[in-house]
mmCIF file of C-alpha atoms and ligand atoms in Angstrom:
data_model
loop_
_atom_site.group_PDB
_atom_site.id
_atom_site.type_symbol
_atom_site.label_atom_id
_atom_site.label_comp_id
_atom_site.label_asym_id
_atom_site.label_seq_id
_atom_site.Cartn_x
_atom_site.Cartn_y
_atom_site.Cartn_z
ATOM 1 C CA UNK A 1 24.955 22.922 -3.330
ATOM 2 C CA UNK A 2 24.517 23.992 -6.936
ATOM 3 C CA UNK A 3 21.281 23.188 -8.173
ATOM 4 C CA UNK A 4 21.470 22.981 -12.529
ATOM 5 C CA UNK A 5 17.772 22.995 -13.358
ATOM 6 C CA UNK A 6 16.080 23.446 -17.157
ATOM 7 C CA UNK A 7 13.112 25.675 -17.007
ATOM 8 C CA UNK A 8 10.723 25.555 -19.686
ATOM 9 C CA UNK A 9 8.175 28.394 -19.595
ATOM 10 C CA UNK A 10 6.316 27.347 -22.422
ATOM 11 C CA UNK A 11 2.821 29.303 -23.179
ATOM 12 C CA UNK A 12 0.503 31.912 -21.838
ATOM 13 C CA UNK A 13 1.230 32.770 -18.582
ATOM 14 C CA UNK A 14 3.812 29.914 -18.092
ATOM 15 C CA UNK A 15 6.334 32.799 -18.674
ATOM 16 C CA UNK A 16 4.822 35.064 -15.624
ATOM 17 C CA UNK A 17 5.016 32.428 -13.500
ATOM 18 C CA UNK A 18 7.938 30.570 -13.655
ATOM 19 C CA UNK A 19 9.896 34.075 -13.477
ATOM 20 C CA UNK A 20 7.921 34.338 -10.110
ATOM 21 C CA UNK A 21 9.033 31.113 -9.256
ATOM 22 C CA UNK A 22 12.907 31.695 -10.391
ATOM 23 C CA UNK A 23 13.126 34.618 -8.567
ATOM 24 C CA UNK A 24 11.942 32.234 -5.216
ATOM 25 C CA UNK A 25 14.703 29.574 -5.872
ATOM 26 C CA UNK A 26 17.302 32.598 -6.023
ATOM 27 C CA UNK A 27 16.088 34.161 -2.927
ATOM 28 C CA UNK A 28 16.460 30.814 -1.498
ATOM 29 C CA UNK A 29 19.843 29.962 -2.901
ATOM 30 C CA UNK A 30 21.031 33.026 -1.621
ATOM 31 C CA UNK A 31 19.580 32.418 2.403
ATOM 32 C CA UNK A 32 20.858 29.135 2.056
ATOM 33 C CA UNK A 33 23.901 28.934 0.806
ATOM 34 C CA UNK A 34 23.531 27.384 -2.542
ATOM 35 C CA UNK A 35 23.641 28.350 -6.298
ATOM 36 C CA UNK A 36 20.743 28.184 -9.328
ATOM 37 C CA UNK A 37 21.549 27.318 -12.701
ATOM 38 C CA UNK A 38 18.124 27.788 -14.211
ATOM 39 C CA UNK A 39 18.141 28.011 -18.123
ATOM 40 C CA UNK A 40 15.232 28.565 -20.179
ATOM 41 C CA UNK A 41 14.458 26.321 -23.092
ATOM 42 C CA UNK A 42 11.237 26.659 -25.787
ATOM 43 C CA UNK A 43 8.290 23.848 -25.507
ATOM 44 C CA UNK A 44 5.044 24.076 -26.600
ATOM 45 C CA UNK A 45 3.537 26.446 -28.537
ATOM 46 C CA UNK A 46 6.940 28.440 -27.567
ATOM 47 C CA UNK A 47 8.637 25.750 -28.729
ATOM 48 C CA UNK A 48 6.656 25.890 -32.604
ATOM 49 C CA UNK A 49 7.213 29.469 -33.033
ATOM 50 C CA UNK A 50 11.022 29.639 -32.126
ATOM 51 C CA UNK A 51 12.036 25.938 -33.583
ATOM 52 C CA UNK A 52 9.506 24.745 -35.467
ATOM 53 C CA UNK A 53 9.107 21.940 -32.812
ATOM 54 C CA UNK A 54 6.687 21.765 -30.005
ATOM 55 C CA UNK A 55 9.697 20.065 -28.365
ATOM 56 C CA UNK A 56 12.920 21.366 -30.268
ATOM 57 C CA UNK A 57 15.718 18.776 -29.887
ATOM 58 C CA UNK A 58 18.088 21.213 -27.847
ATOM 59 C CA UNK A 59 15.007 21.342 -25.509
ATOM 60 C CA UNK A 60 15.264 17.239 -25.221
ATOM 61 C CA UNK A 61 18.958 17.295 -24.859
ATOM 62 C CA UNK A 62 18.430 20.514 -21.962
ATOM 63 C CA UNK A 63 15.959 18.629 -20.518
ATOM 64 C CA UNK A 64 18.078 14.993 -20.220
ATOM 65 C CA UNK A 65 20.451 17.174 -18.846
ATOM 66 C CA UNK A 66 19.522 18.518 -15.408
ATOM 67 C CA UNK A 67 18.070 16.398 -12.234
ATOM 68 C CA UNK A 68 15.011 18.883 -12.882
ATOM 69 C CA UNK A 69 12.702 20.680 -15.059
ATOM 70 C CA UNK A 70 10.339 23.383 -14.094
ATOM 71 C CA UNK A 71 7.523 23.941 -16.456
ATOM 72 C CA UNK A 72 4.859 26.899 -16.807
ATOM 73 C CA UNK A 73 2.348 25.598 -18.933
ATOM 74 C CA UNK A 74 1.846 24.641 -22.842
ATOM 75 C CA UNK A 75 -1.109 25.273 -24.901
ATOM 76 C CA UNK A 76 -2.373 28.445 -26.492
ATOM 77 C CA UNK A 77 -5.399 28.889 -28.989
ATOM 78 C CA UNK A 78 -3.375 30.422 -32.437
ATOM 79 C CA UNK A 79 -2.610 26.029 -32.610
ATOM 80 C CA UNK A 80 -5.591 24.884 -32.200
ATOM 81 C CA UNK A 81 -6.412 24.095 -35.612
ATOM 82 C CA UNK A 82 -3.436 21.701 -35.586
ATOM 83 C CA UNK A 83 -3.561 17.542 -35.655
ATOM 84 C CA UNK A 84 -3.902 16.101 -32.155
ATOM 85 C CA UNK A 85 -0.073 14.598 -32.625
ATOM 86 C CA UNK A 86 1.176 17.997 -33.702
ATOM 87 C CA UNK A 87 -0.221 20.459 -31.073
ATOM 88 C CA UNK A 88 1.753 21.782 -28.251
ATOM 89 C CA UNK A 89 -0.069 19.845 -25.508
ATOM 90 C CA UNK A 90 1.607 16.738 -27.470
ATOM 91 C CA UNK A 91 4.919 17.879 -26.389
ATOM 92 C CA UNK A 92 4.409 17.773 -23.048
ATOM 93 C CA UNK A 93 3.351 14.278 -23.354
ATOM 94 C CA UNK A 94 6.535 13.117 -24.954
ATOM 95 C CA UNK A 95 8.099 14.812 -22.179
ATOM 96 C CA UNK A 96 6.622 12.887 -19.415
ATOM 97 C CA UNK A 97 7.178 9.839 -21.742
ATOM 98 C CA UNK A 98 10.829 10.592 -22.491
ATOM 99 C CA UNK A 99 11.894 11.055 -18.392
ATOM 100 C CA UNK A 100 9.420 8.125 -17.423
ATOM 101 C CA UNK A 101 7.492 10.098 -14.656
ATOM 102 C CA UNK A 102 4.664 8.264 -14.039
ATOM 103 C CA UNK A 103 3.957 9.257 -10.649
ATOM 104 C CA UNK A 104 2.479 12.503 -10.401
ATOM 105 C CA UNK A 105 2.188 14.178 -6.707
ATOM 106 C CA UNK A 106 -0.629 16.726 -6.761
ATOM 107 C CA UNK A 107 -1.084 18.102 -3.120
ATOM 108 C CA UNK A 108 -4.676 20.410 -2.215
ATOM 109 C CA UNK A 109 -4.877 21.942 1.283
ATOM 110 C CA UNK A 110 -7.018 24.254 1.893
ATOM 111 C CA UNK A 111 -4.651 26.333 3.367
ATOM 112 C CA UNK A 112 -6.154 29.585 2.076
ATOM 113 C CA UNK A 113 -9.802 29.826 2.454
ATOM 114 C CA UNK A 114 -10.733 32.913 -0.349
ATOM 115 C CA UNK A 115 -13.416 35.204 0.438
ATOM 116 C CA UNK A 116 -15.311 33.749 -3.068
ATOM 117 C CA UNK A 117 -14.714 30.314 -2.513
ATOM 118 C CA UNK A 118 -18.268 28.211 -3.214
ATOM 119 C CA UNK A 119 -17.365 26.170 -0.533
ATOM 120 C CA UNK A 120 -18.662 26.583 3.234
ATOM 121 C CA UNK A 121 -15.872 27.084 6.060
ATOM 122 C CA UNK A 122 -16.759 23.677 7.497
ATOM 123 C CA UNK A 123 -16.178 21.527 4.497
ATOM 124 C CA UNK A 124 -12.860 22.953 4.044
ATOM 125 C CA UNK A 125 -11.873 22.693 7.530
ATOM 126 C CA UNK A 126 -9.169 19.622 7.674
ATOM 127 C CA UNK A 127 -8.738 19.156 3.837
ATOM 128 C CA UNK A 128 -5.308 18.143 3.052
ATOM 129 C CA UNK A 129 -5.382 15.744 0.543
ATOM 130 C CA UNK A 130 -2.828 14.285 -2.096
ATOM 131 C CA UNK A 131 -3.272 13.062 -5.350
ATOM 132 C CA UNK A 132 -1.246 10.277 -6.822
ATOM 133 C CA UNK A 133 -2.180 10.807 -11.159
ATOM 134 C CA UNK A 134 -1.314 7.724 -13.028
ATOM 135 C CA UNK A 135 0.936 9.768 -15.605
ATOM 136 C CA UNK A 136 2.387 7.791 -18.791
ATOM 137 C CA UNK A 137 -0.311 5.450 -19.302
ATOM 138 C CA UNK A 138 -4.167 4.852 -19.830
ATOM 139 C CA UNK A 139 -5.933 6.928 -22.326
ATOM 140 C CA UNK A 140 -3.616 9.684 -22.958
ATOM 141 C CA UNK A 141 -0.860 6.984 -24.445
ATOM 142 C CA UNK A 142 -2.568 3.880 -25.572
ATOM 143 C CA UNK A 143 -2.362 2.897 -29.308
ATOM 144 C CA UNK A 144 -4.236 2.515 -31.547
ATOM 145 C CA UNK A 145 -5.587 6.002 -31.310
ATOM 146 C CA UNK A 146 -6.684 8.149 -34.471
ATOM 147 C CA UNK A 147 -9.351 9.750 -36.815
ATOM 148 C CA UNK A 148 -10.185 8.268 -39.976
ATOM 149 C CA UNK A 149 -12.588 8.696 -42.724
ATOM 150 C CA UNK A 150 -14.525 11.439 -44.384
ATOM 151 C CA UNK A 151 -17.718 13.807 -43.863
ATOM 152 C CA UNK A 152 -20.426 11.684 -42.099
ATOM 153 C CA UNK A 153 -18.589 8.510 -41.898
ATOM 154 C CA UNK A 154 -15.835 10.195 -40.040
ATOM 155 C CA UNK A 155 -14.688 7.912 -36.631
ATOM 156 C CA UNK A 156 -12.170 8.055 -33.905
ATOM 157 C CA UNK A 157 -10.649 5.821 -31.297
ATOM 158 C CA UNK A 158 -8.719 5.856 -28.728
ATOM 159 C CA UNK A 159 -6.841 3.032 -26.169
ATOM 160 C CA UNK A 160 -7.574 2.908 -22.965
ATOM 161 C CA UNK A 161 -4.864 -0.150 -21.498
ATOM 162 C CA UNK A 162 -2.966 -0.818 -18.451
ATOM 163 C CA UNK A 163 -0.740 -3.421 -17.919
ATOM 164 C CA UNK A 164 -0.247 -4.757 -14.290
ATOM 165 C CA UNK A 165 2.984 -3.354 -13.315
ATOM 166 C CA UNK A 166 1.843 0.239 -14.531
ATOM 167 C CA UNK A 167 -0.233 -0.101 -12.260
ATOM 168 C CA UNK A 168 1.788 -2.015 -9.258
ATOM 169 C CA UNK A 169 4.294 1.362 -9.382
ATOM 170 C CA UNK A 170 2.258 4.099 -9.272
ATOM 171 C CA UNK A 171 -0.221 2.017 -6.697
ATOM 172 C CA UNK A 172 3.571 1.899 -4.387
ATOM 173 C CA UNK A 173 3.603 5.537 -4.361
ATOM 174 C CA UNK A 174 0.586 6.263 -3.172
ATOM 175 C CA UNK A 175 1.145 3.843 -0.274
ATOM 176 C CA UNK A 176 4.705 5.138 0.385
ATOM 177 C CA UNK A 177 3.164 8.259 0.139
ATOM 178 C CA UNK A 178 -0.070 7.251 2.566
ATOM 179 C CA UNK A 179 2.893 5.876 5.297
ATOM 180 C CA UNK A 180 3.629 9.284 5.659
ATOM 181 C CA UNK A 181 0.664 11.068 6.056
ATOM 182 C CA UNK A 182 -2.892 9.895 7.891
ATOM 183 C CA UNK A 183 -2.424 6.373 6.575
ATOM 184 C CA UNK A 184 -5.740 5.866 3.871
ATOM 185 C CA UNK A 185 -5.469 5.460 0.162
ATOM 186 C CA UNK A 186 -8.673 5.984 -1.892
ATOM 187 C CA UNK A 187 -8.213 4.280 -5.067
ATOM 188 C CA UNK A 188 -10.350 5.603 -7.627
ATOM 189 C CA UNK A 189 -11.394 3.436 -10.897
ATOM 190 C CA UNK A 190 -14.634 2.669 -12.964
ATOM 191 C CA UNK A 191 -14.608 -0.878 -12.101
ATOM 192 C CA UNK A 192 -18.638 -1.483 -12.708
ATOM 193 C CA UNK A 193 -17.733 -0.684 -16.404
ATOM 194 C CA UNK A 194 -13.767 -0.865 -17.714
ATOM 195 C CA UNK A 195 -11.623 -3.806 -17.563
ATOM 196 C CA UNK A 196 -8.546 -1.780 -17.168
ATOM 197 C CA UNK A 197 -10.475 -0.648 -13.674
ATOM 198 C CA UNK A 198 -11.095 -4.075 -12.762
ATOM 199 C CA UNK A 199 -7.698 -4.912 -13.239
ATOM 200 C CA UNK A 200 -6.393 -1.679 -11.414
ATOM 201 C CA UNK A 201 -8.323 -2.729 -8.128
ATOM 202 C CA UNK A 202 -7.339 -6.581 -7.939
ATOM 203 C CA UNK A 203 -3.285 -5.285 -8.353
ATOM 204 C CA UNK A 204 -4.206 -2.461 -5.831
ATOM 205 C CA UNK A 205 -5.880 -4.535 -3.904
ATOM 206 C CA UNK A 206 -2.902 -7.073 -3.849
ATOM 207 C CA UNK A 207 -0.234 -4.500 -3.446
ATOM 208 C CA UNK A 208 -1.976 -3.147 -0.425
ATOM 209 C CA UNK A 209 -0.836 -6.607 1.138
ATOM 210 C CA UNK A 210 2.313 -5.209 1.510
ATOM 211 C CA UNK A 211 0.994 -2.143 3.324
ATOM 212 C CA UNK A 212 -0.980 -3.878 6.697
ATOM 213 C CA UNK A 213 -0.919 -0.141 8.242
ATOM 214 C CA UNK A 214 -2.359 1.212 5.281
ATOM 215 C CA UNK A 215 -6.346 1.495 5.271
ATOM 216 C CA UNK A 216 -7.187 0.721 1.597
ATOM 217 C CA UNK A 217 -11.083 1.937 -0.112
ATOM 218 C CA UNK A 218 -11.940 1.651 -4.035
ATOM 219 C CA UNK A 219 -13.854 4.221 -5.064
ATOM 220 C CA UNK A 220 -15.699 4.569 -8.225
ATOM 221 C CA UNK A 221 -14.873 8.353 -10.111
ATOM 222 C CA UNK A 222 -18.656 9.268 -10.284
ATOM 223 C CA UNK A 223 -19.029 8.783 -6.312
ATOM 224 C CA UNK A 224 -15.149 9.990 -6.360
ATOM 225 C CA UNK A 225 -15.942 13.333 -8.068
ATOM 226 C CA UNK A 226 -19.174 14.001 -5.423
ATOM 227 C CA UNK A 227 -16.923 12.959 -2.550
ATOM 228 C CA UNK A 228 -14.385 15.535 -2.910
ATOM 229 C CA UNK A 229 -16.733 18.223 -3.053
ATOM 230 C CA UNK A 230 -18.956 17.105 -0.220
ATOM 231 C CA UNK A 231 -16.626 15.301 2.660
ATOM 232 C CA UNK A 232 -13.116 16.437 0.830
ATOM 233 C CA UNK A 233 -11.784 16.274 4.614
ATOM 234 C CA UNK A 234 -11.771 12.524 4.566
ATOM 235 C CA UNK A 235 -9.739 12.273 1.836
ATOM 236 C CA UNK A 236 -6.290 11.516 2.268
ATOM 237 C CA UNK A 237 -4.189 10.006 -0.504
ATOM 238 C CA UNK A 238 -6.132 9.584 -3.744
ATOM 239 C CA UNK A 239 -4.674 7.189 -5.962
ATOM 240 C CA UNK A 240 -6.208 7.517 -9.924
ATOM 241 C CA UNK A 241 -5.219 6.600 -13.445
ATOM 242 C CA UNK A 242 -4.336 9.380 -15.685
ATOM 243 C CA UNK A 243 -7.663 10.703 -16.870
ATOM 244 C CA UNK A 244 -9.502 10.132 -14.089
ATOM 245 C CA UNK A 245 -6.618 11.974 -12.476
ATOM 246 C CA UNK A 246 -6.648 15.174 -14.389
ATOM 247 C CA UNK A 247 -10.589 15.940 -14.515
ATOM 248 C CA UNK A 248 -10.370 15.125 -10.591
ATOM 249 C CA UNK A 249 -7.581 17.468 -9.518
ATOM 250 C CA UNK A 250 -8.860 20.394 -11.553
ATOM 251 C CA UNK A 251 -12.147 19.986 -9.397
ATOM 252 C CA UNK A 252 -9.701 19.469 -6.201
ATOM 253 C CA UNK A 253 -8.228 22.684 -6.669
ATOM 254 C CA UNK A 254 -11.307 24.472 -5.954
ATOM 255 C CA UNK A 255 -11.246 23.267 -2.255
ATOM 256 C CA UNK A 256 -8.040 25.096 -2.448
ATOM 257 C CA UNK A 257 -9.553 29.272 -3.574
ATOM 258 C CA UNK A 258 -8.142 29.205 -6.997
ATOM 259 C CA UNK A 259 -6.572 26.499 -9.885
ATOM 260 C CA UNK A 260 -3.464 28.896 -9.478
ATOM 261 C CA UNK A 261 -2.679 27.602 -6.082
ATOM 262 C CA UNK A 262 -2.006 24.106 -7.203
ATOM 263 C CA UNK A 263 1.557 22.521 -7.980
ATOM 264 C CA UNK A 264 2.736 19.104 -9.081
ATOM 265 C CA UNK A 265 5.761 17.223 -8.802
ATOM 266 C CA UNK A 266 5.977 13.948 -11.745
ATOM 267 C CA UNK A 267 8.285 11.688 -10.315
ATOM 268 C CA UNK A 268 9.589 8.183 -10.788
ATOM 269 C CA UNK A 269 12.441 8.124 -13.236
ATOM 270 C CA UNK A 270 15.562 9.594 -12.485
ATOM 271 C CA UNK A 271 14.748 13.649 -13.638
ATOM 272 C CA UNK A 272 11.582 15.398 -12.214
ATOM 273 C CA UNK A 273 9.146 17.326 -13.718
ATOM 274 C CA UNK A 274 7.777 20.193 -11.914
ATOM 275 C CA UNK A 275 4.866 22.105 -12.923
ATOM 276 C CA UNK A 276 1.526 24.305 -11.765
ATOM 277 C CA UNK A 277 -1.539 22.239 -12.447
ATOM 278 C CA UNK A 278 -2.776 25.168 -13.938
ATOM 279 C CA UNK A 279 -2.578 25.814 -17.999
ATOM 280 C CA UNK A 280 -1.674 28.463 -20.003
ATOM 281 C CA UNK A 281 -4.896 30.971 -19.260
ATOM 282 C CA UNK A 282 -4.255 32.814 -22.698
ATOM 283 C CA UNK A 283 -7.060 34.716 -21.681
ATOM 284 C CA UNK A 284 -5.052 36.952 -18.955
ATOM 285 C CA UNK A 285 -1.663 36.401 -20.228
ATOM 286 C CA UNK A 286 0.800 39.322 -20.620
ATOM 287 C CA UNK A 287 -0.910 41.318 -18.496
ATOM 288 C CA UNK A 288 0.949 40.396 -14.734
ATOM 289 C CA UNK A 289 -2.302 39.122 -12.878
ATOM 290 C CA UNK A 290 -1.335 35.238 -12.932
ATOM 291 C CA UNK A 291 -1.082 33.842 -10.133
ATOM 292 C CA UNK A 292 2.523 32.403 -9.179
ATOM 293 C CA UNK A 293 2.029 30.280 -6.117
ATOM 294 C CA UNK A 294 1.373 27.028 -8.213
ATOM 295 C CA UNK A 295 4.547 27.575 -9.812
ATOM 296 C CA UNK A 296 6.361 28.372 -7.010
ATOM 297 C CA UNK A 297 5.208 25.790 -4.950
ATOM 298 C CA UNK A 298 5.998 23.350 -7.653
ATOM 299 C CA UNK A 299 9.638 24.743 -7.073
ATOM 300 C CA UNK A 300 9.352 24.005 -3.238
ATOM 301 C CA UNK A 301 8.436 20.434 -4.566
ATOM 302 C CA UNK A 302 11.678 20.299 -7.190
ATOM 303 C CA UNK A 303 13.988 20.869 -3.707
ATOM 304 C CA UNK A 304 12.112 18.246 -1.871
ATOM 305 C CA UNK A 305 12.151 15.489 -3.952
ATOM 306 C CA UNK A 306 14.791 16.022 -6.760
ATOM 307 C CA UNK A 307 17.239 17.695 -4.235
ATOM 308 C CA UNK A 308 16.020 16.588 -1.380
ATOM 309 C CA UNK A 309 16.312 19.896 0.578
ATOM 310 C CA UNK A 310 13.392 19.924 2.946
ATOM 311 C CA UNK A 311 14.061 22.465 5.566
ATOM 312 C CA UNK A 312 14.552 24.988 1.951
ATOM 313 C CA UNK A 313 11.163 23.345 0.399
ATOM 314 C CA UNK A 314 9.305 24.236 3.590
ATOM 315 C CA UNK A 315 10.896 27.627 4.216
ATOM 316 C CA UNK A 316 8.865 28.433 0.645
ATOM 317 C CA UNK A 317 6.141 26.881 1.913
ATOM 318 C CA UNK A 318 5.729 28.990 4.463
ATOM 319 C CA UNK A 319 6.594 32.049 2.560
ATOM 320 C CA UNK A 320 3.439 31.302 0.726
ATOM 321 C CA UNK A 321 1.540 30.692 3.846
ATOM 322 C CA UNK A 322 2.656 34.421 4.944
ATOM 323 C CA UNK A 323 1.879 35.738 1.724
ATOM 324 C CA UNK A 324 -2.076 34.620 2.729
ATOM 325 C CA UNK A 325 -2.283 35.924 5.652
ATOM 326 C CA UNK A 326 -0.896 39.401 4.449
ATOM 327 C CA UNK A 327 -3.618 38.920 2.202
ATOM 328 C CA UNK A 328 -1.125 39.044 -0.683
ATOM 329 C CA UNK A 329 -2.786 37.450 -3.128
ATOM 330 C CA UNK A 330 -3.521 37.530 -7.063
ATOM 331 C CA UNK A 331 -7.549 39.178 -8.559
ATOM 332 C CA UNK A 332 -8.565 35.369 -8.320
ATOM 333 C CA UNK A 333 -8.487 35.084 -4.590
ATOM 334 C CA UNK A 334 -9.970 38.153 -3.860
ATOM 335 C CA UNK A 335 -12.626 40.497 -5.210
ATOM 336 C CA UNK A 336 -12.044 43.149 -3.314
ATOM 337 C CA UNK A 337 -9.940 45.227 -5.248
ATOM 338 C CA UNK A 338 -6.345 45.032 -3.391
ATOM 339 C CA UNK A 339 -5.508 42.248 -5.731
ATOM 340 C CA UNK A 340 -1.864 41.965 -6.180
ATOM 341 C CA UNK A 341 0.418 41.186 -9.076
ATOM 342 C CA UNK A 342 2.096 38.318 -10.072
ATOM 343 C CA UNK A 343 5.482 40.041 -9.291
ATOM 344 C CA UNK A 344 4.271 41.287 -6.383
ATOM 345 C CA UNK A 345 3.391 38.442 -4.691
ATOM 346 C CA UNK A 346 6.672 36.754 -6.082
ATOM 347 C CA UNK A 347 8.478 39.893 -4.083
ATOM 348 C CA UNK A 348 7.015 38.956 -1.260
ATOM 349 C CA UNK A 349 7.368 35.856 -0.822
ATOM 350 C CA UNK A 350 11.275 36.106 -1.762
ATOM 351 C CA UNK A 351 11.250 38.336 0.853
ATOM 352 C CA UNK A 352 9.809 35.741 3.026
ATOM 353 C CA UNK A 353 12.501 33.226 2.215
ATOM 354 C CA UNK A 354 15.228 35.648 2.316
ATOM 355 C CA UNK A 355 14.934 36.153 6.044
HETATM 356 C C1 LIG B 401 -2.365 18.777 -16.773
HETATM 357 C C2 LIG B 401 -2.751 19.326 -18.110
HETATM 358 C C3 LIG B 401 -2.209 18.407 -19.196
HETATM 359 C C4 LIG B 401 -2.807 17.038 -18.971
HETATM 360 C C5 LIG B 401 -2.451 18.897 -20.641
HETATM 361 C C6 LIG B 401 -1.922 20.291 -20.858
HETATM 362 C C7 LIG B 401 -1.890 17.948 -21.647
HETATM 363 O O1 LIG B 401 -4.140 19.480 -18.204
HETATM 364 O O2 LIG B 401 -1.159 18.654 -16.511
HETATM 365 O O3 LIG B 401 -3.252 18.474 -15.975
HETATM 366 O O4 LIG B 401 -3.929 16.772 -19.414
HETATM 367 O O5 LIG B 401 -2.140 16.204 -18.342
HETATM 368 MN MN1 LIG B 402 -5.200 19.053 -16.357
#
């Protein structure tokens, strides 16, 4: 099979890692008998410097053109003086916008339990949780939404809106999703205080109708957030709006060893959008010390669900399971000095997959 993808390595140490991550699809391509077409495109702050776009229009037409993208990450300080509609984190927006991926997949297991985790060996044990991010809706999206005004009387708004079907879609993947794991969705809202909560649990509430095997809890995202770091374990399929979702899955990832470890797969329109939960870390960019897995088990997601390659997905999967217990990890896994690089680790675990 010839897999065309558009890779987008954006800002920071997006670069480092989605070379890491190329360099895994090729080993697999060649073990398995099929071809990569992966070409790079600038986004983000990339995107500015090269085009004078965040998202350059030959980066839209790349992206429109492949079943897949695979992204770094976008963001990086020198633009943060810039308009909230013109910085590079806007970009990536459109992007998600532009495809329609509203679903977005964000698995934590706590496959890899680092020597300076803050977590005790017991409250990891059995965490293997997914969660299902709301993704182009809710606050991020809703208009009106500016700043206005001068000096003191300066204000600024936002919209936070859902309409019912948003919700009804992204509530069916995380019960698709929950068929096919331990069977619980934990839908997480602020229903004491929002209306757009109260109106995500009645359509959640009615979609899980549908779903009689499917044991169904609200949550609310203050108890939510203590939840994951206390009983994490009993946590299987965590369905969220897109706010909610992306302050929750940054703490998730720590029940994980490391923000680097975490990928995501944004799903529901016809292309897929593949990309490390991590962001740009401008602070140890350049210097080969990210670490790749995120990105490279964001790849293993791109052959599951926009290829649909499985056995491939998992053979990376457990490349990166073999690269832990080699102890082949990146400095923010381990303190103990044998900290490897980026490219090492992304040898390895080619290595892995080549067989
Ligand atoms: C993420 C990131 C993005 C988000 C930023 C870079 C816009 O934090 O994918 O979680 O907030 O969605
Ligand atoms: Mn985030």
């Amino acid at each position: 099979m010839k897999l065309k993808i558009t890779t987008l390595p954006g800002d920071g140490i997006g670069p480092e890692v989605v070379a890491e991550a190329v360099k895994v699809l090729e080993a697999m391509a060649a073990s398995h008998g099929h071809e990569i077409e992966a070409r790079p495109f600038p986004f983000g702050s990339s995107g500015l410097d090269e085009a004078g776009s965040g998202f350059p229009d030959e980066t839209r037409q790349a992206c429109l053109s492949t079943p897949a993208i695979l992204l770094g990450a976008v963001g990086d300080p020198r633009h943060d003086h810039l308009p909230p509609g013109e910085r590079p984190e806007r970009a990536l927006l459109h992007l998600r916008r532009l495809i329609e991926s509203f679903a977005n997949l964000r698995p934590v297991v706590a496959s890899y339990v680092s020597k300076s985790s803050p977590f005790r060996k017991e409250t990891l044990e059995g965490v293997d949780l997914l969660i299902v991010r709301e993704l182009t809706g809710g606050l991020y999206f809703g208009e009106p939404r500016g700043i206005e005004g001068e000096g003191k009387s300066r204000r600024a708004f936002n919209t936070l809106r859902y309409d019912a079907k948003e919700i009804e879609r992204i509530a069916r993947v995380a019960f698709d999703a929950a068929g096919k794991r331990r069977s619980r969705v934990t839908s997480v809202d602020k229903a004491n205080v929002l209306e757009t909560s109260k109106l995500w649990r009645e359509v959640v509430t009615e979609v899980a109708q549908d779903y009689p095997a499917i044991e169904l809890e609200h949550m609310l995202v203050d108890r939510a957030a203590m939840e994951l770091v206390s009983h994490p374990s009993r946590i299987d399929v965590l369905l969220t709006s897109n706010l909610f979702g992306d302050i929750l899955s940054d703490e998730a990832s720590m029940l994980a060893g490391s923000l680097g470890l975490l990928p995501s797969a944004s799903i529901g329109g016809d292309i897929g959008l593949y990309e490390p939960v991590h962001g740009s870390a401008p602070d140890i960019a350049g210097k080969g010390i990210a670490n790749p897995i995120g990105a490279i088990a964001s790849a293993a997601m791109m052959l599951r669900y926009s290829f649909e390659l499985e056995n491939e997905a998992r053979a990376i999967d457990d490349a990166i399971l073999e690269a832990f217990a080699a102890g082949y990890v990146t400095a923010d896994l381990t303190d103990s000095g044998d900290a490897k690089s980026s490219a090492e680790v992304g040898d390895f675990i080619a290595s892995r997959v080549r067989g």
